Amino acid sequence: MKTLFAWLLWLWISLCIVGAFLYAPLAEGFIGQSSRILFFHVPMAWVSLVAFLTAGVWSALYLFGGRGEDHDRAAYTAVQLGLLFCVLATVTGALWARIMWGAYWNWDPRQTSITMALLFYAAYVVLRGAIDDPETRGRIAAVYSLLGLVVAPFLFFVVPRIASFTLHPDAVVNTRGKIEVEARMLQVLIASSLGFTALFFWMHRLHWRLERLAARTGEGRS
Amino acid sequence: MRPASTWISEATAVLVKEWRTELRVRYALHTVLLFSVSTLVTVSIALGPLGVASSERQSVLPVLLWIILLFAAFAGLPRAFVHEEETHTATALRLAATPSAVFVGKLFYSLGLLAALELLVVPLFLAMVQLPVTAMGYFLAGLAGGGVGLAATSTLIAAMVAQAEGKGALFPVLAFPMVIPLLVLAIEVARAAVGGDPPGVALGQLLLYDASVVVAGLMLFPFVWNP
């Protein structure tokens, strides 16, 4: 069953990659083939958000639901994967910005928010490393992860607003509330986002199991 | 649940205790004030006798002011809980008061420190760098709003760091990502006030940030405080 799921996931993501390059048309107003990064960059950013929310849910479960060490491990795993996808989204975004805007980094509001998210969850990892007692570590880390969800709206909505302008394309969900993407592009984007989300939960499950086994054999320090 | 009057008297008792121990040694107070004055002097010397060009003042100087306030606050505020763990008084405090009362007491203590800091630094800064403020009311509101947010965040983070067995360097690492939105908003309010414009939504969002952090602190502090 698990193997079947992994194979289906592989097939799905392969189809998304093929679709991104052969099926979806190029967007207007973009240099060369650069608009194709949309099908990878957007899902990565989306998955990092999903991952941090997942971490928040597991942290809340840990605090309010009996302090199971397994919940703490799940939260930590989600943060680690979230950081991975966050870095990938930042790097793909910077590459694209180099092509379209001429510079890898220019403090576009979206770049600002993603940097804040990276800093915050990197601090979460540092915090875990600083505490030896597993119970204290889980408790304090869970509180910090929930604090992240309290501050996140300010990072994502307030800080970008200050810049008052953005070059970031907002074709998918724009201020007019309409979807203005070519139908085939939208299909690939949605398929790819679903694929990446499934990939995240698959990786989360695997990594979580690994941490659990490592803890049982006394090797891990989750 | 204890009656409200007990809770208030507990919170007041924590606040009074904090200030009594603080005034005995004045460690945090002196650290914060001296740190801020040193930073202020450094900034002022580095800017030179002419200071910032008048066209740049509105955009640059509020940033410098808030960086001075932030660094000074970070120098003194983390002590609030580390001290309890060092002198082994934390357990007694846990027995004596409910967690939320401890949080509120400590929060008001930090607010007092920040108020002293702002009272000293802000007039000195305005005088030394020649920054005329047109809308003083908004300027003060921004300082107050920023102070409350800074006090609430650092009280909560200080309590978390105290559990990490005195790894003090953790404090700025944990606190910086949290206070960045606060700083951005406070600086925006200060800039608008210097120019004489109403601060728009920034002041409202600053107060919203304060409210969110205080409420989150009240809810999450019991988990940090009670092992």
Short mmCIF file of C-alpha atoms in Angstrom, two decimals:
data_model
loop_
_atom_site.label_atom_id
_atom_site.label_comp_id
_atom_site.label_asym_id
_atom_site.label_seq_id
_atom_site.Cartn_x
_atom_site.Cartn_y
_atom_site.Cartn_z
CA MET A 1 0.00 0.00 0.00
CA LYS A 2 2.75 2.41 1.03
CA THR A 3 4.86 1.39 -1.95
CA LEU A 4 1.90 1.87 -4.26
CA PHE A 5 1.37 5.37 -2.88
CA ALA A 6 5.04 6.22 -3.38
CA TRP A 7 4.90 5.02 -6.99
CA LEU A 8 1.72 6.95 -7.69
CA LEU A 9 3.30 10.05 -6.19
CA TRP A 10 6.36 9.58 -8.37
CA LEU A 11 4.16 9.21 -11.45
CA TRP A 12 2.06 12.25 -10.53
CA ILE A 13 5.05 14.53 -9.99
CA SER A 14 6.72 13.26 -13.16
CA LEU A 15 3.55 14.14 -15.06
CA CYS A 16 3.59 17.58 -13.45
CA ILE A 17 7.18 18.15 -14.60
CA VAL A 18 6.33 17.00 -18.13
CA GLY A 19 3.20 19.14 -18.07
CA ALA A 20 5.13 22.18 -16.85
CA PHE A 21 7.46 22.03 -19.83
CA LEU A 22 5.36 20.56 -22.64
CA TYR A 23 1.68 21.08 -21.90
CA ALA A 24 1.41 24.50 -20.24
CA PRO A 25 1.89 27.54 -22.45
CA LEU A 26 4.26 30.38 -21.61
CA ALA A 27 2.83 33.33 -19.73
CA GLU A 28 2.80 36.68 -21.46
CA GLY A 29 5.25 39.36 -20.42
CA PHE A 30 7.91 37.03 -19.06
CA ILE A 31 11.46 36.74 -20.37
CA GLY A 32 12.13 33.50 -22.22
CA GLN A 33 10.94 30.35 -20.51
CA SER A 34 11.16 31.89 -17.04
CA SER A 35 7.44 31.69 -16.34
CA ARG A 36 7.69 27.89 -16.10
CA ILE A 37 9.29 28.23 -12.67
CA LEU A 38 5.77 29.05 -11.46
CA PHE A 39 4.89 25.36 -11.42
CA PHE A 40 7.65 24.61 -8.91
CA HIS A 41 8.24 27.82 -7.02
CA VAL A 42 4.62 28.44 -6.00
CA PRO A 43 4.04 24.87 -4.73
CA MET A 44 7.28 25.04 -2.72
CA ALA A 45 6.22 28.28 -1.02
CA TRP A 46 2.77 26.79 -0.45
CA VAL A 47 4.22 23.61 1.07
CA SER A 48 6.45 25.56 3.46
CA LEU A 49 3.31 27.32 4.70
CA VAL A 50 1.51 23.97 5.04
CA ALA A 51 4.52 22.59 6.91
CA PHE A 52 4.66 25.44 9.42
CA LEU A 53 0.90 25.18 9.99
CA THR A 54 1.29 21.41 10.47
CA ALA A 55 4.03 22.09 13.02
CA GLY A 56 1.67 24.47 14.80
CA VAL A 57 -1.08 21.86 14.93
CA TRP A 58 1.26 19.19 16.34
CA SER A 59 2.66 21.70 18.84
CA ALA A 60 -0.84 22.56 20.04
CA LEU A 61 -1.61 18.84 20.31
CA TYR A 62 1.55 18.39 22.34
CA LEU A 63 0.75 21.20 24.75
CA PHE A 64 -2.97 20.60 25.16
CA GLY A 65 -3.17 16.88 24.45
CA GLY A 66 -1.08 15.12 27.05
CA ARG A 67 2.53 15.88 26.08
CA GLY A 68 3.11 12.81 23.90
CA GLU A 69 6.71 12.78 22.74
CA ASP A 70 5.47 11.58 19.39
CA HIS A 71 3.55 14.84 18.85
CA ASP A 72 6.70 16.81 19.59
CA ARG A 73 8.67 14.74 17.08
CA ALA A 74 5.98 15.34 14.45
CA ALA A 75 6.16 19.10 15.02
CA TYR A 76 9.95 19.11 14.76
CA THR A 77 9.90 17.03 11.58
CA ALA A 78 7.37 19.40 10.03
CA VAL A 79 9.55 22.41 10.86
CA GLN A 80 12.62 20.76 9.34
CA LEU A 81 10.79 19.96 6.12
CA GLY A 82 9.19 23.42 6.14
CA LEU A 83 12.66 24.98 6.32
CA LEU A 84 13.80 22.81 3.42
CA PHE A 85 10.89 23.89 1.21
CA CYS A 86 11.26 27.47 2.40
CA VAL A 87 14.92 27.51 1.28
CA LEU A 88 13.95 25.93 -2.05
CA ALA A 89 11.23 28.54 -2.59
CA THR A 90 13.66 31.34 -1.70
CA VAL A 91 16.34 30.05 -4.07
CA THR A 92 13.98 29.43 -7.00
CA GLY A 93 12.45 32.84 -6.40
CA ALA A 94 15.86 34.52 -6.35
CA LEU A 95 16.90 32.79 -9.59
CA TRP A 96 13.72 33.93 -11.26
CA ALA A 97 14.16 37.46 -9.88
CA ARG A 98 17.65 37.57 -11.41
CA ILE A 99 16.13 36.87 -14.83
CA MET A 100 13.09 39.10 -14.57
CA TRP A 101 14.18 41.95 -12.31
CA GLY A 102 17.93 41.85 -12.90
CA ALA A 103 18.94 41.13 -9.29
CA TYR A 104 18.81 38.06 -7.08
CA TRP A 105 17.68 40.03 -4.09
CA ASN A 106 15.86 43.34 -3.84
CA TRP A 107 13.73 43.09 -0.68
CA ASP A 108 10.54 42.58 -2.53
CA PRO A 109 7.80 42.20 0.13
CA ARG A 110 7.49 38.47 -0.53
CA GLN A 111 11.24 38.07 -0.16
CA THR A 112 11.00 39.95 3.14
CA SER A 113 8.28 37.71 4.54
CA ILE A 114 10.00 34.50 3.52
CA THR A 115 13.26 35.68 5.10
CA MET A 116 11.42 36.36 8.35
CA ALA A 117 9.89 32.89 8.24
CA LEU A 118 13.33 31.35 7.66
CA LEU A 119 14.81 33.31 10.57
CA PHE A 120 11.97 32.35 12.87
CA TYR A 121 12.05 28.62 12.22
CA ALA A 122 15.85 28.54 12.17
CA ALA A 123 15.61 30.04 15.67
CA TYR A 124 13.19 27.22 16.53
CA VAL A 125 15.84 24.65 15.57
CA VAL A 126 18.51 26.50 17.58
CA LEU A 127 16.16 26.62 20.58
CA ARG A 128 15.69 22.85 20.45
CA GLY A 129 19.41 22.32 20.31
CA ALA A 130 19.91 24.40 23.45
CA ILE A 131 17.69 22.35 25.77
CA ASP A 132 18.70 18.86 26.88
CA ASP A 133 15.69 17.65 28.84
CA PRO A 134 13.19 16.21 26.31
CA GLU A 135 10.12 17.35 28.25
CA THR A 136 11.34 20.94 28.65
CA ARG A 137 12.53 20.98 25.04
CA GLY A 138 9.16 19.86 23.71
CA ARG A 139 7.24 22.30 25.88
CA ILE A 140 9.31 25.41 25.10
CA ALA A 141 9.63 24.56 21.41
CA ALA A 142 5.87 24.04 21.13
CA VAL A 143 5.24 27.45 22.72
CA TYR A 144 7.66 29.08 20.28
CA SER A 145 6.07 27.36 17.31
CA LEU A 146 2.62 28.60 18.38
CA LEU A 147 4.03 32.10 18.85
CA GLY A 148 5.14 31.85 15.24
CA LEU A 149 1.53 31.44 14.18
CA VAL A 150 0.59 34.52 16.23
CA VAL A 151 3.26 36.66 14.56
CA ALA A 152 2.88 35.15 11.07
CA PRO A 153 -0.09 37.34 9.98
CA PHE A 154 2.03 40.40 10.70
CA LEU A 155 4.94 38.99 8.71
CA PHE A 156 2.79 38.10 5.74
CA PHE A 157 0.35 40.99 5.60
CA VAL A 158 1.83 43.93 7.47
CA VAL A 159 5.49 43.89 6.49
CA PRO A 160 4.75 43.52 2.75
CA ARG A 161 2.24 46.38 2.94
CA ILE A 162 4.91 48.78 4.22
CA ALA A 163 6.81 48.46 0.96
CA SER A 164 3.65 49.81 -0.74
CA PHE A 165 4.58 48.28 -4.07
CA THR A 166 5.63 44.87 -5.26
CA LEU A 167 6.95 43.52 -8.51
CA HIS A 168 5.85 40.06 -7.50
CA PRO A 169 3.36 38.63 -9.99
CA ASP A 170 0.01 38.05 -8.37
CA ALA A 171 -1.79 36.51 -11.29
CA VAL A 172 -3.06 33.50 -9.38
CA VAL A 173 -4.93 35.26 -6.61
CA ASN A 174 -4.90 38.97 -7.34
CA THR A 175 -6.46 41.96 -5.68
CA ARG A 176 -9.46 41.83 -7.98
CA GLY A 177 -10.20 38.38 -6.62
CA LYS A 178 -10.30 36.77 -10.05
CA ILE A 179 -8.22 34.02 -11.47
CA GLU A 180 -6.50 35.32 -14.54
CA VAL A 181 -4.32 32.45 -15.59
CA GLU A 182 -4.57 30.50 -18.77
CA ALA A 183 -6.59 27.31 -18.10
CA ARG A 184 -3.79 24.86 -18.94
CA MET A 185 -1.33 26.75 -16.70
CA LEU A 186 -3.82 26.66 -13.87
CA GLN A 187 -4.34 22.91 -14.29
CA VAL A 188 -0.62 22.20 -14.07
CA LEU A 189 -0.20 24.59 -11.14
CA ILE A 190 -2.98 22.96 -9.14
CA ALA A 191 -1.76 19.47 -10.00
CA SER A 192 1.76 20.40 -9.00
CA SER A 193 0.62 21.99 -5.73
CA LEU A 194 -1.34 18.85 -4.87
CA GLY A 195 1.66 16.72 -5.78
CA PHE A 196 4.03 18.75 -3.63
CA THR A 197 1.59 18.71 -0.71
CA ALA A 198 1.34 14.92 -0.94
CA LEU A 199 5.13 14.75 -1.23
CA PHE A 200 5.44 16.79 1.96
CA PHE A 201 3.12 14.53 3.94
CA TRP A 202 4.87 11.45 2.58
CA MET A 203 8.29 12.80 3.56
CA HIS A 204 6.89 13.89 6.92
CA ARG A 205 5.63 10.38 7.62
CA LEU A 206 8.93 8.80 6.65
CA HIS A 207 11.05 11.22 8.63
CA TRP A 208 8.74 11.00 11.62
CA ARG A 209 9.03 7.21 11.63
CA LEU A 210 12.79 7.50 11.37
CA GLU A 211 12.93 9.84 14.37
CA ARG A 212 10.70 7.48 16.34
CA LEU A 213 12.94 4.50 15.58
CA ALA A 214 16.05 6.51 16.38
CA ALA A 215 14.55 7.50 19.73
CA ARG A 216 13.71 3.86 20.47
CA THR A 217 17.25 2.68 19.80
CA GLY A 218 18.59 5.60 21.82
CA GLU A 219 20.50 7.13 18.93
CA GLY A 220 18.23 10.04 18.18
CA ARG A 221 18.00 13.34 19.90
CA SER A 222 14.88 14.56 18.23
CA MET B 1 -10.00 29.72 39.59
CA ARG B 2 -9.18 32.29 42.20
CA PRO B 3 -11.23 35.47 42.57
CA ALA B 4 -10.08 38.47 40.57
CA SER B 5 -9.00 40.52 43.58
CA THR B 6 -6.54 37.77 44.61
CA TRP B 7 -5.18 37.64 41.08
CA ILE B 8 -4.68 41.39 40.99
CA SER B 9 -2.98 41.41 44.38
CA GLU B 10 -0.73 38.54 43.26
CA ALA B 11 0.26 40.40 40.09
CA THR B 12 0.87 43.58 42.09
CA ALA B 13 2.94 41.65 44.61
CA VAL B 14 5.12 40.23 41.82
CA LEU B 15 5.56 43.71 40.37
CA VAL B 16 6.45 45.22 43.75
CA LYS B 17 8.89 42.38 44.46
CA GLU B 18 10.59 42.89 41.08
CA TRP B 19 11.11 46.57 41.66
CA ARG B 20 12.21 46.10 45.26
CA THR B 21 14.94 43.61 44.25
CA GLU B 22 15.80 45.76 41.25
CA LEU B 23 16.22 48.93 43.30
CA ARG B 24 18.47 47.10 45.76
CA VAL B 25 21.12 46.45 43.14
CA ARG B 26 19.83 48.45 40.16
CA TYR B 27 21.64 46.05 37.84
CA ALA B 28 19.12 45.91 35.00
CA LEU B 29 18.22 49.58 35.27
CA HIS B 30 21.83 50.74 35.14
CA THR B 31 22.73 48.29 32.36
CA VAL B 32 19.84 49.43 30.19
CA LEU B 33 20.39 53.13 30.72
CA LEU B 34 24.15 53.05 30.31
CA PHE B 35 23.95 50.77 27.30
CA SER B 36 21.48 53.09 25.61
CA VAL B 37 23.54 56.19 26.32
CA SER B 38 26.71 54.50 25.01
CA THR B 39 24.94 53.44 21.81
CA LEU B 40 23.44 56.89 21.42
CA VAL B 41 26.84 58.53 21.83
CA THR B 42 28.38 56.10 19.32
CA VAL B 43 25.65 56.84 16.79
CA SER B 44 25.95 60.57 17.30
CA ILE B 45 29.76 60.56 16.99
CA ALA B 46 29.60 58.38 13.89
CA LEU B 47 27.14 60.75 12.24
CA GLY B 48 29.60 63.60 12.79
CA PRO B 49 29.03 67.19 13.82
CA LEU B 50 26.71 67.92 10.90
CA GLY B 51 24.55 64.85 11.45
CA VAL B 52 22.27 63.46 8.76
CA ALA B 53 21.38 65.71 5.80
CA SER B 54 18.03 67.33 6.50
CA SER B 55 16.39 65.67 3.50
CA GLU B 56 17.35 62.23 4.87
CA ARG B 57 16.43 62.82 8.51
CA GLN B 58 12.86 61.61 8.33
CA SER B 59 13.77 58.29 6.77
CA VAL B 60 17.03 57.51 8.61
CA LEU B 61 16.75 58.83 12.15
CA PRO B 62 13.64 56.91 13.32
CA VAL B 63 15.44 53.70 12.32
CA LEU B 64 18.47 54.63 14.42
CA LEU B 65 16.29 55.57 17.38
CA TRP B 66 14.49 52.23 17.37
CA ILE B 67 17.70 50.26 16.95
CA ILE B 68 19.15 52.02 20.01
CA LEU B 69 15.98 51.30 22.02
CA LEU B 70 15.89 47.67 20.88
CA PHE B 71 19.53 46.93 21.71
CA ALA B 72 19.30 48.59 25.10
CA ALA B 73 16.10 46.71 25.89
CA PHE B 74 17.70 43.41 24.87
CA ALA B 75 20.65 44.15 27.14
CA GLY B 76 18.52 44.41 30.26
CA LEU B 77 15.17 42.70 29.84
CA PRO B 78 16.33 39.05 29.57
CA ARG B 79 17.43 39.20 33.22
CA ALA B 80 13.83 39.07 34.44
CA PHE B 81 13.66 35.27 34.63
CA VAL B 82 17.27 34.14 34.48
CA HIS B 83 17.71 35.81 37.85
CA GLU B 84 14.90 33.72 39.37
CA GLU B 85 16.49 30.50 38.15
CA GLU B 86 19.98 31.52 39.30
CA THR B 87 18.92 32.39 42.83
CA HIS B 88 16.54 29.40 42.97
CA THR B 89 13.58 31.60 43.78
CA ALA B 90 11.55 30.40 40.81
CA THR B 91 10.01 27.51 42.74
CA ALA B 92 8.88 29.77 45.55
CA LEU B 93 7.34 32.11 43.01
CA ARG B 94 5.58 29.19 41.29
CA LEU B 95 3.99 28.24 44.60
CA ALA B 96 3.08 31.78 45.55
CA ALA B 97 1.30 33.07 42.46
CA THR B 98 -0.72 31.89 39.47
CA PRO B 99 1.27 31.86 36.22
CA SER B 100 -0.71 34.62 34.53
CA ALA B 101 -0.20 36.88 37.56
CA VAL B 102 3.54 36.25 37.36
CA PHE B 103 3.47 37.10 33.66
CA VAL B 104 1.57 40.32 34.20
CA GLY B 105 3.77 41.36 37.14
CA LYS B 106 6.94 40.76 35.14
CA LEU B 107 5.42 42.47 32.10
CA PHE B 108 4.73 45.64 34.07
CA TYR B 109 8.23 45.50 35.54
CA SER B 110 9.69 45.34 32.00
CA LEU B 111 7.36 48.16 30.96
CA GLY B 112 8.71 50.29 33.80
CA LEU B 113 12.28 49.63 32.67
CA LEU B 114 11.38 50.51 29.08
CA ALA B 115 9.58 53.66 30.17
CA ALA B 116 12.69 54.78 32.07
CA LEU B 117 14.78 53.94 29.01
CA GLU B 118 12.56 55.89 26.63
CA LEU B 119 12.31 58.86 29.00
CA LEU B 120 16.09 59.12 29.05
CA VAL B 121 17.00 58.23 25.49
CA VAL B 122 14.31 59.84 23.35
CA PRO B 123 14.80 63.48 24.47
CA LEU B 124 18.59 63.04 24.32
CA PHE B 125 18.35 61.53 20.86
CA LEU B 126 16.05 64.22 19.52
CA ALA B 127 18.40 66.88 20.85
CA MET B 128 21.67 65.28 19.72
CA VAL B 129 20.67 64.44 16.16
CA GLN B 130 18.47 67.50 15.68
CA LEU B 131 15.27 65.74 14.80
CA PRO B 132 12.23 68.03 15.03
CA VAL B 133 8.99 66.11 15.53
CA THR B 134 5.90 67.69 14.03
CA ALA B 135 3.16 65.41 15.38
CA MET B 136 4.36 64.80 18.95
CA GLY B 137 1.17 63.00 20.01
CA TYR B 138 1.54 60.29 17.37
CA PHE B 139 5.25 60.08 18.07
CA LEU B 140 4.62 59.35 21.77
CA ALA B 141 1.83 56.91 20.91
CA GLY B 142 4.25 55.03 18.65
CA LEU B 143 6.86 54.91 21.42
CA ALA B 144 4.30 53.64 23.92
CA GLY B 145 2.88 51.05 21.51
CA GLY B 146 6.35 49.85 20.57
CA GLY B 147 7.32 49.69 24.25
CA VAL B 148 4.35 47.51 25.21
CA GLY B 149 5.04 45.08 22.37
CA LEU B 150 8.74 44.94 23.20
CA ALA B 151 8.03 44.34 26.90
CA ALA B 152 5.48 41.59 26.22
CA THR B 153 7.69 39.78 23.70
CA SER B 154 10.80 39.95 25.84
CA THR B 155 9.00 38.85 29.01
CA LEU B 156 7.75 35.75 27.24
CA ILE B 157 11.03 34.96 25.50
CA ALA B 158 13.01 35.62 28.69
CA ALA B 159 10.89 33.04 30.50
CA MET B 160 11.63 30.52 27.71
CA VAL B 161 15.37 31.24 27.72
CA ALA B 162 15.53 30.85 31.50
CA GLN B 163 14.46 27.22 31.02
CA ALA B 164 17.39 26.65 28.67
CA GLU B 165 19.81 26.59 31.62
CA GLY B 166 21.21 30.07 31.27
CA LYS B 167 22.07 30.00 27.59
CA GLY B 168 21.65 33.76 27.45
CA ALA B 169 22.79 34.15 23.84
CA LEU B 170 19.55 32.45 22.82
CA PHE B 171 17.52 35.51 23.76
CA PRO B 172 18.29 37.74 20.76
CA VAL B 173 18.10 34.74 18.40
CA LEU B 174 14.57 33.97 19.53
CA ALA B 175 13.42 37.54 20.00
CA PHE B 176 14.61 39.15 16.77
CA PRO B 177 12.31 37.36 14.31
CA MET B 178 9.40 38.10 16.62
CA VAL B 179 10.01 41.82 17.06
CA ILE B 180 10.79 42.64 13.42
CA PRO B 181 7.14 43.39 12.51
CA LEU B 182 6.87 45.48 15.67
CA LEU B 183 9.97 47.47 14.75
CA VAL B 184 8.85 48.00 11.17
CA LEU B 185 5.50 49.34 12.39
CA ALA B 186 6.99 51.51 15.16
CA ILE B 187 9.48 53.00 12.72
CA GLU B 188 6.69 53.71 10.24
CA VAL B 189 4.68 55.52 12.93
CA ALA B 190 7.74 57.52 14.01
CA ARG B 191 8.51 58.51 10.42
CA ALA B 192 4.96 59.70 9.83
CA ALA B 193 5.02 61.65 13.11
CA VAL B 194 8.30 63.36 12.21
CA GLY B 195 6.80 64.46 8.92
CA GLY B 196 3.58 65.58 10.58
CA ASP B 197 1.38 63.08 8.74
CA PRO B 198 -1.19 60.89 10.51
CA PRO B 199 0.30 57.39 10.81
CA GLY B 200 -2.58 55.74 8.95
CA VAL B 201 -3.13 52.06 9.68
CA ALA B 202 0.37 51.55 11.09
CA LEU B 203 -0.55 52.71 14.59
CA GLY B 204 -3.64 50.50 14.63
CA GLN B 205 -1.61 47.52 13.49
CA LEU B 206 1.02 48.26 16.13
CA LEU B 207 -1.68 48.14 18.82
CA LEU B 208 -3.06 44.95 17.26
CA TYR B 209 0.41 43.40 17.45
CA ASP B 210 0.65 44.39 21.13
CA ALA B 211 -2.75 42.92 21.88
CA SER B 212 -1.95 39.65 20.05
CA VAL B 213 1.35 39.17 21.86
CA VAL B 214 -0.10 40.00 25.29
CA VAL B 215 -3.04 37.61 24.79
CA ALA B 216 -0.75 34.89 23.40
CA GLY B 217 1.55 35.49 26.36
CA LEU B 218 -1.27 35.08 28.87
CA MET B 219 -2.32 31.84 27.17
CA LEU B 220 1.13 30.32 26.59
CA PHE B 221 3.01 31.54 29.66
CA PRO B 222 1.57 28.86 31.98
CA PHE B 223 3.13 26.21 29.72
CA VAL B 224 6.51 27.91 29.83
CA TRP B 225 6.40 28.55 33.57
CA ASN B 226 5.18 25.22 34.96
CA PRO B 227 7.45 22.23 34.42
#
